Amino acid sequence: MEESNILTEKDGPVATITLNRPKALNALSSALMNELADALEGFDADDGIRCVVLTGNERVFAAGGDIKQMSDSTAADMVKRESPSPWRRVAKTRKPVVAAVSGFALGGGCELALACDMIVASESAQFGQPEIDLGIIPGAGGTQRLTHAIGKARAMEMVLTGRRVEAKEAFEMGMVTKVVPAESYLEEAKELARTVASKAPLAAQLAKDAVLKAYDGTLDAGLDYERRNFLVLFSTDDKEEGMAAFKEKRAPNFEGK
Ligand code: CAA
């Protein structure tokens, strides 16, 4: 039987979703993203659940979009997978979602954590947007949510250089809610989720909705804009070269074509 890309469990009013592709460092294939969106919609519809924790494993939260899947994808393939985009479905979750991040949160993995409402990071967590090294750009909110979280100057540096930042720096920049010892990140995230779950559930949902509205008007248009630029880059030679170089474990040679 094929293993599921995510695992789910319920503990009272808190549900936990665990990304479960450890061999691929939890690369976010379209199958995984669709399962994740289905699970979140299921918990949204479940009156017994009040808050969700989203996590990976100790080594990696998620190493980004699935480069092996994307390397064979044309812009047309990518557009076809967008209807509806599981990323947009994930972002529409009404109940609060806490990301429990340990290890790598790169590319789409960083963007997925940023799409959650709070991030509890292990001291070992590393965040980054390395898409530039693949000849593409962040395509799931990195240029938008990251910029809202840490400001233009620092977002620009992360997106243009691909530099990874450690948990402490991410906290100082305003990307994460708190940094905790590696051994307790998941338990701390669940504790935070239990606190949220102890509050009035409708108030919690509408509080989340209102906080997101603080930048939503510009965020929606920004996300569409980002996605278009991301998809356009799937018709360039540099994307082919960047992703081939990743698979062949060598440095890319970009020619601007
Ligand atoms: N997609 C597909 N497979 C991936 C992957 C990804 N994003 N990240 C890692 N893997 C695979 C590797 O290919 C490798 O597979 P094999 O065993 O078959 O060779 C396996 O996971 C283990 O990875 P590494 O051997 O590379 O592990 P490492 O410890 O040496 O390095 C790492 C870890 C630094 C995270 C490195 O794997 C890496 O740089 N990954 C890619 C990160 C990245 O570029 N993410 C952005 C993706 S694009 C994106 O996310 C677009 C978007 O906006 C949605």
Coordinates of C-alpha atoms in Angstrom, one line a residue, residues 74-76 78-79 82 137 226-235:
T74 CA 6.4 23.2 -18.1
A75 CA 4.6 26.4 -17.4
A76 CA 1.5 24.8 -18.9
M78 CA 2.1 24.1 -13.6
V79 CA -0.9 26.2 -14.6
E82 CA -3.4 25.3 -10.1
I137 CA 11.5 32.6 -7.5
E226 CA 4.1 36.5 -7.6
R227 CA 2.5 33.3 -8.9
R228 CA 2.5 34.7 -12.4
N229 CA 6.2 35.6 -12.3
F230 CA 6.9 32.1 -10.8
L231 CA 5.0 30.3 -13.6
V232 CA 6.6 32.4 -16.4
L233 CA 10.0 31.3 -15.2
F234 CA 9.0 27.7 -16.0
S235 CA 9.5 28.5 -19.7

